[in-house]
Short mmCIF file of C-alpha atoms and ligand atoms in Angstrom, two decimals:
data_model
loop_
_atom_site.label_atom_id
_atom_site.label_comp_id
_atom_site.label_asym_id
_atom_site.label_seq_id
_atom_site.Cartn_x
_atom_site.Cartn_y
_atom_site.Cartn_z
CA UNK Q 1 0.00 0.00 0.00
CA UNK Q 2 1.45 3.08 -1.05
CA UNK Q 3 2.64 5.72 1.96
CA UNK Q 4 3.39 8.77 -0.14
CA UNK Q 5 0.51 10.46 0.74
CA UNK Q 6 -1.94 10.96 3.25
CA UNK Q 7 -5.78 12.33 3.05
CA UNK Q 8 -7.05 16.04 3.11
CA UNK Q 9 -7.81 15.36 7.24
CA UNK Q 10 -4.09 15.65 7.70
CA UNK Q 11 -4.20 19.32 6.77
CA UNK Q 12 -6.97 20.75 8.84
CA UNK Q 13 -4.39 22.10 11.41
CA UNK Q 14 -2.45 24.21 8.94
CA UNK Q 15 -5.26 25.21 6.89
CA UNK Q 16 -6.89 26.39 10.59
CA UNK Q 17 -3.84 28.42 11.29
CA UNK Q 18 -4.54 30.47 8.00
CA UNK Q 19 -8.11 30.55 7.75
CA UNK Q 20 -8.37 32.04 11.53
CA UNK Q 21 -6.08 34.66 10.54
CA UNK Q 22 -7.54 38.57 9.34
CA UNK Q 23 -7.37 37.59 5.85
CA UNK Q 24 -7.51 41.18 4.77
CA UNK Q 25 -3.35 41.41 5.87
CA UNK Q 26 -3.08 38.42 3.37
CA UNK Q 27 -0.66 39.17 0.23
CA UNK Q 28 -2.05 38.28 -2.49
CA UNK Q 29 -1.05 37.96 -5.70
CA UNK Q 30 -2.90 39.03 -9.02
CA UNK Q 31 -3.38 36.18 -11.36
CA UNK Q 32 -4.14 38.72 -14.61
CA UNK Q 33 -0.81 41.24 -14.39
CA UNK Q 34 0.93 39.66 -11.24
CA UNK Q 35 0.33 43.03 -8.89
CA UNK Q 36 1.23 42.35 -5.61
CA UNK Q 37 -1.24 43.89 -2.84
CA UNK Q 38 -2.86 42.90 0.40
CA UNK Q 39 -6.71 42.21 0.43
CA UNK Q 40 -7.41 45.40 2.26
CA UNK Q 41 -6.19 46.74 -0.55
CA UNK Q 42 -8.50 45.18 -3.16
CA UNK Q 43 -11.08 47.52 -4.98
CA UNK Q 44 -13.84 46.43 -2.98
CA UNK Q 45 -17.64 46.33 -4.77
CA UNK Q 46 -20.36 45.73 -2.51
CA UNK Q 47 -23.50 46.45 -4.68
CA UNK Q 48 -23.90 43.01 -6.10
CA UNK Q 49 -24.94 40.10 -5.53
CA UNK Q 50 -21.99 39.23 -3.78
CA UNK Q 51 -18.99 40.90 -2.47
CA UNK Q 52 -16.41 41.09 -5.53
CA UNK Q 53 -12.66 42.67 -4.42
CA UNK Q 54 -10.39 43.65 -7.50
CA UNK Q 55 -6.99 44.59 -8.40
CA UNK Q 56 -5.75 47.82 -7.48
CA UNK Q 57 -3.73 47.97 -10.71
CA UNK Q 58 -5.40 45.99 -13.42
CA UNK Q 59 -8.97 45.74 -11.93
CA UNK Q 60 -9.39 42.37 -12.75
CA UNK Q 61 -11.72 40.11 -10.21
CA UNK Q 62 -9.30 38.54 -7.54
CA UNK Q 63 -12.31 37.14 -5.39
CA UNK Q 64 -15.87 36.68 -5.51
CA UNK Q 65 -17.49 36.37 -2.11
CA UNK Q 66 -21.19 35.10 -1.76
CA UNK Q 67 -22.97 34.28 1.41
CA UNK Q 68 -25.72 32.42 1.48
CA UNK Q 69 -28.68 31.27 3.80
CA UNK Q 70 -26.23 28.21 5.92
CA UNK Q 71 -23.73 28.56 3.21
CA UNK Q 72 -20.74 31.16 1.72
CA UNK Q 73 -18.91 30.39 -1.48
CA UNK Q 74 -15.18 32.15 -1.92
CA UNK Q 75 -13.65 31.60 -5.33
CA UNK Q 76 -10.51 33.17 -5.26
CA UNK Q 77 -9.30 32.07 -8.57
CA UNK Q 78 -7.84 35.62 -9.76
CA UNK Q 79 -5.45 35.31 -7.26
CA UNK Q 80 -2.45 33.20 -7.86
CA UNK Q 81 -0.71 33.30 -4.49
CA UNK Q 82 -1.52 34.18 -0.89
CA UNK Q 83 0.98 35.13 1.93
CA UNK Q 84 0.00 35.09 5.37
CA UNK Q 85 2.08 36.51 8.43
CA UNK Q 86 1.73 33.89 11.04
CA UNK Q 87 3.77 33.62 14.55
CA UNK Q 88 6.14 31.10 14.88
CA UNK Q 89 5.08 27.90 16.66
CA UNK Q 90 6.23 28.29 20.15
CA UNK J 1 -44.96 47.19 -32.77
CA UNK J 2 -44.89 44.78 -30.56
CA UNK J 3 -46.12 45.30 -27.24
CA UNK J 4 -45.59 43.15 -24.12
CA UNK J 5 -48.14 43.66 -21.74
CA UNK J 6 -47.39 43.18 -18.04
CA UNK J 7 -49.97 39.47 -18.42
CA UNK J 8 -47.48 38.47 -20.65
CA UNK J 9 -46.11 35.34 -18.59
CA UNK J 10 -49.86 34.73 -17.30
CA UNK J 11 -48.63 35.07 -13.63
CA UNK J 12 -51.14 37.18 -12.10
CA UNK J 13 -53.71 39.73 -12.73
CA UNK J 14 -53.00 43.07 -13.40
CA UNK J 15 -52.35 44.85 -10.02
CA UNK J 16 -52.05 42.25 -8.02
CA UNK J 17 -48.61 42.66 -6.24
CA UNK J 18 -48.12 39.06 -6.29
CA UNK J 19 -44.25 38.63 -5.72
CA UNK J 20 -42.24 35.37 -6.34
CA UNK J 21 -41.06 33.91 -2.90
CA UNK J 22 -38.70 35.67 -0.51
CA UNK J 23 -39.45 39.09 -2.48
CA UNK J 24 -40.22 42.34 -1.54
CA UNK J 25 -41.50 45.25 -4.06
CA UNK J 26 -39.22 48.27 -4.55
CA UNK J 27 -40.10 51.42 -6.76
CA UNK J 28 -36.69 53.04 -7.07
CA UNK J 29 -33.88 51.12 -9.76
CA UNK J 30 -31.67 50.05 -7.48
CA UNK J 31 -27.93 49.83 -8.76
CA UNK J 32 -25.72 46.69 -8.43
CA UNK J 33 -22.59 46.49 -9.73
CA UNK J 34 -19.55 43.98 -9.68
CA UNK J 35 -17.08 46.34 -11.18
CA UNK J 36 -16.74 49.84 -12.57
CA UNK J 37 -18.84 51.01 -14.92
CA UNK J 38 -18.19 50.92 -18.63
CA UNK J 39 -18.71 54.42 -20.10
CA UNK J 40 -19.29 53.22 -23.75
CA UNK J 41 -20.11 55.39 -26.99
CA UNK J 42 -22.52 54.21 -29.11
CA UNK J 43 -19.86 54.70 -32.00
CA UNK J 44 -17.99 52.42 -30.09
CA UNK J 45 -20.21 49.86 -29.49
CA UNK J 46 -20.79 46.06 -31.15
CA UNK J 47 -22.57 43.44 -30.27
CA UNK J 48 -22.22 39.83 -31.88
CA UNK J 49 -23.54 36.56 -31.60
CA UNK J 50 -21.05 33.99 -32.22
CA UNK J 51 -21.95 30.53 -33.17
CA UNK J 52 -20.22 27.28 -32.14
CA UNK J 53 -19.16 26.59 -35.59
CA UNK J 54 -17.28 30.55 -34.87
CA UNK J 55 -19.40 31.95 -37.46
CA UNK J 56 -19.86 35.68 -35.69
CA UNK J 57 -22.76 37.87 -36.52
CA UNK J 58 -22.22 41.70 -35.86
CA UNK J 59 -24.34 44.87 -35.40
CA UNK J 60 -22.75 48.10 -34.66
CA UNK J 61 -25.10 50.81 -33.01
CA UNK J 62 -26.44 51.88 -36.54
CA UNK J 63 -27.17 48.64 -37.57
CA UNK J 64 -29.04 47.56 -33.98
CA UNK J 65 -31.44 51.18 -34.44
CA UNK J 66 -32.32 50.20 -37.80
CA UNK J 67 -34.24 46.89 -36.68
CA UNK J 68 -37.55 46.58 -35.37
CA UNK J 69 -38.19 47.63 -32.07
CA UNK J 70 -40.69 46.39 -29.18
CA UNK J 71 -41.50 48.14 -26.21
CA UNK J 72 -41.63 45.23 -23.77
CA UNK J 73 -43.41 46.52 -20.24
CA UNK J 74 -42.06 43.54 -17.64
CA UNK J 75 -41.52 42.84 -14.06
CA UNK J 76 -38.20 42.54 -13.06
CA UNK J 77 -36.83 40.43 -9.53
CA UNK J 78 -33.58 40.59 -8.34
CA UNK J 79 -31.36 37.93 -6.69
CA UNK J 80 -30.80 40.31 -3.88
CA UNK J 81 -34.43 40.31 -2.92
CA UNK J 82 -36.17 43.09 -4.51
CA UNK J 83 -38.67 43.22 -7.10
CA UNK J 84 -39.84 46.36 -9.39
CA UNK J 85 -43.01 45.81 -11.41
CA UNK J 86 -44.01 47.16 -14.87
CA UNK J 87 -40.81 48.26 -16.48
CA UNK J 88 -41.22 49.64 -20.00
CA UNK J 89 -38.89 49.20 -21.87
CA UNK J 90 -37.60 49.59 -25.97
CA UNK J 91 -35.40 47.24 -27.38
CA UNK J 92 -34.82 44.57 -30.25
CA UNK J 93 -36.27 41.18 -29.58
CA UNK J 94 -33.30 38.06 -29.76
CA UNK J 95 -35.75 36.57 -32.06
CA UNK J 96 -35.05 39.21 -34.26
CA UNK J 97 -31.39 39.11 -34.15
CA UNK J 98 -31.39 35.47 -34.22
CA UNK J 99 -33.15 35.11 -37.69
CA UNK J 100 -30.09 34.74 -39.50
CA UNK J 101 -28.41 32.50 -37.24
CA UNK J 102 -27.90 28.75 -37.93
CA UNK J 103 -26.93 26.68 -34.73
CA UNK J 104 -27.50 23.69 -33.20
CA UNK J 105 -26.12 25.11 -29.99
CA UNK J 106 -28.27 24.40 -26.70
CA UNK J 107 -25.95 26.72 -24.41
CA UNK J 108 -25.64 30.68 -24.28
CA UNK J 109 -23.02 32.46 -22.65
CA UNK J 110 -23.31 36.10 -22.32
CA UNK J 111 -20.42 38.43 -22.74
CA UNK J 112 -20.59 41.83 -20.92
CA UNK J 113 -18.04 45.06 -21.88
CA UNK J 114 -16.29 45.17 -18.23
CA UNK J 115 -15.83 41.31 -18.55
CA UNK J 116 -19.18 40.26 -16.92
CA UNK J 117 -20.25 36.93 -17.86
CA UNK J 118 -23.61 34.96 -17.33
CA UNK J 119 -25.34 31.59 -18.79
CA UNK J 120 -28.88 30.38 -20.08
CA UNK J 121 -29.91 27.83 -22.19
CA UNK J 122 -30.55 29.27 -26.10
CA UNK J 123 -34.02 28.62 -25.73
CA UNK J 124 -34.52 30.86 -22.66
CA UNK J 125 -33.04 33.71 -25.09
CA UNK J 126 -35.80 32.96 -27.80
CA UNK J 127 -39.57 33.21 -28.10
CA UNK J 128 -40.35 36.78 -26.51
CA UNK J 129 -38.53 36.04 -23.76
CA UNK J 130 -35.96 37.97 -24.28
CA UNK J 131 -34.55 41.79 -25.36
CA UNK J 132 -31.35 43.95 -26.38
CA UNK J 133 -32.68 47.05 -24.42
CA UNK J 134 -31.25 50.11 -25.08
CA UNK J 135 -34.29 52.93 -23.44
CA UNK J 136 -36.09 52.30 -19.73
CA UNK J 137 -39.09 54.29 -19.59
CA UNK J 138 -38.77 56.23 -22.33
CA UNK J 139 -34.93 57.48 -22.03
CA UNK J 140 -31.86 56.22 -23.17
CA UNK J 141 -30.46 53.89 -21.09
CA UNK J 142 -28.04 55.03 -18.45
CA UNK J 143 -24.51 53.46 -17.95
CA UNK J 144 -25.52 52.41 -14.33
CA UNK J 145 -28.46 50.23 -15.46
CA UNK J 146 -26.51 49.05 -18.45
CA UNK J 147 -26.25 51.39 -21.23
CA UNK J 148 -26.36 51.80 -23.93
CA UNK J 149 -27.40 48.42 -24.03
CA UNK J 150 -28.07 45.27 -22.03
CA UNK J 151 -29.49 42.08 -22.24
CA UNK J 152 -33.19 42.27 -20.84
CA UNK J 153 -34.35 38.22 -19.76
CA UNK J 154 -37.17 39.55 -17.13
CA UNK J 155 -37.98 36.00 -16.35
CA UNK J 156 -35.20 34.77 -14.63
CA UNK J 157 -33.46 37.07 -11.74
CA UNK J 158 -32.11 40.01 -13.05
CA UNK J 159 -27.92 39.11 -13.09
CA UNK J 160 -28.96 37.03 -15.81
CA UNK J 161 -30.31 40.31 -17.68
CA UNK J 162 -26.53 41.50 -18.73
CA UNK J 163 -25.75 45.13 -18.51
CA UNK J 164 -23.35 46.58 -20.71
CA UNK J 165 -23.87 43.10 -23.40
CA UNK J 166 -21.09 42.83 -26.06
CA UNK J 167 -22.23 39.40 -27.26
CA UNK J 168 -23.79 36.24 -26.95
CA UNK J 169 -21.94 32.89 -27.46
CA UNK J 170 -23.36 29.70 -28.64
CA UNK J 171 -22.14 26.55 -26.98
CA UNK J 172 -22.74 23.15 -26.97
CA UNK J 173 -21.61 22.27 -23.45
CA UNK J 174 -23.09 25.04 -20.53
CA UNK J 175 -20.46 27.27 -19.51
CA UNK J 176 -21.07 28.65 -15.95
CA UNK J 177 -20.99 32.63 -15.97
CA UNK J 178 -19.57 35.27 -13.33
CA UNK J 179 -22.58 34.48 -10.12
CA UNK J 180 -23.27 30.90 -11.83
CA UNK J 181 -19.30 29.79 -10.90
CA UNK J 182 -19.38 31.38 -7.59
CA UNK J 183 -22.63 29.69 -5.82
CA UNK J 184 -25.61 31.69 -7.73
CA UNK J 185 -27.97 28.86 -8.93
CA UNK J 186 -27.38 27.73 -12.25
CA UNK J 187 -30.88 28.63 -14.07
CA UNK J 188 -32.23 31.39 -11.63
CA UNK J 189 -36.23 31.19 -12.22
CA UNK J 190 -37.76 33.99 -9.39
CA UNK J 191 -40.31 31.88 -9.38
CA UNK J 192 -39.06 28.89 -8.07
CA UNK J 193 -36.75 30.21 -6.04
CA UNK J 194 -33.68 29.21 -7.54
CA UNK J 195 -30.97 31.71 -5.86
CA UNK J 196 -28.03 29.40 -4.77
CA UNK J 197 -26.08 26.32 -6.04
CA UNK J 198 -28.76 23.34 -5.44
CA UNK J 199 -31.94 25.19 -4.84
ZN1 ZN L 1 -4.03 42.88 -11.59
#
């Protein structure tokens, strides 16, 4: 039986760490022209249907935010890359 | 001229403020936006229907005036919650720009200027059902309701109704638009209350 891997369960500690975290001081990066810039920084439209943050310097969608009745859906798919500041284990 | 009375779609009798479920009735055009908004010239503007054999039909604003028009009076329900009864509108019907076009698509996906995308099934695009509206109640359209021109599809909820429409593309497989990929319901009919992913 093959070891090299283990199932999505074995991450839920490291993806808690991030997803507990103020995701607005996330770093993101812009899939569309590669503009580095922190989610507070997104151009933020709130109008909509959903919540829909952009790029400061292409305006291209980097996330698309909709909350639902028991439910939220985050596609973040305009963003290539997110960097979180987390303290070190201790 | 064609005229679409409000009895159109046979839901109610005139008057009767009979909502679809989980809406409430506004009388003010509220504004929703996902991006900024495109501040097009008509001299500017195109819209196309592309087929998905590629073969692309064009109309530039000229061209769009110089067909018939209807002035479509419709309801109109938003996602969001809020319904506005008894738009008028003026506007080319789809059948009309579809009279030339050969496909054995079953899929539309709508393109917006800005980038805006959304999806319906060809046939919800045909048969009255659905307009290239270019004046609300008697006035060009403005660029924060979509103009010069947007899609108008009053029977499904209203992010289906593209503002700002550039073209429509024919597809055999269903291509999930901007709200469709990001947990609006696939379809969207007010009336059966199909707002999220599996309702
Ligand atoms: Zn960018």
């Amino acid at each position: 039986m093959s070891t090299d891997h283990l199932d999505g369960n074995a991450a839920a500690g490291a993806l808690r760490e991030i997803f507990t975290t103020d995701l607005t001081a996330a770093t993101g990066t812009c899939a569309s022209c590669g503009n580095v810039a922190t989610v507070a920084q997104a151009v933020l439209y709130t109008n909509a249907p959903g919540l829909v943050g952009r790029c400061p310097g292409c305006e291209a969608v980097l996330f698309r935010l909709v909350r639902g009745p028991g439910r939220a859906w985050l596609d973040l798919r305009g963003v290539t890359c997110l960097e979180f500041a987390l303290p070190d284990p201790s | 001229m064609a005229t679409v009375s409000r009895g159109f779609f046979g839901r109610r009798r005139s008057g009767d403020p009979d909502l679809p479920p989980g809406q409430y009735l506004v009388t003010d055009f509220p504004v929703l936006s996902a991006g900024p908004t495109p501040r097009l010239r008509t001299e500017d503007w195109e819209f196309t229907i592309t087929t998905e054999t590629g073969e692309k039909h064009a109309w530039d604003w000229a061209a769009l005036m110089a067909l018939p028009a209807q002035t479509p009076t419709v309801d109109l329900h938003c996602v969001t919650k809020w319904s506005k009864l008894g738009t008028s509108w003026r506007g080319v019907s789809l059948d009309t720009l579809f009279e030339d076009v050969e496909s054995a698509a079953e899929y539309a996906l709508v393109h917006s200027y800005g980038g805006y995308t959304t999806n319906l099934p060809l046939q919800d695009l045909l048969d009255g059902q659905a307009w290239i509206a270019y004046e609300f109640e008697g006035e060009p359209l403005e660029p924060e309701h979509g103009g010069p021109a947007r899609l108008l599809v009053p029977h499904l909820y209203l992010w289906k109704s593209a503002k700002w429409v550039r073209g429509i593309q024919l597809l055999h497989d269903d291509e999930p638009g901007f709200w469709e990929t990001a947990g609006y319901h696939n379809y969207g009919d007010p009336w059966r209350e199909q707002r999220y992913w599996g309702d």
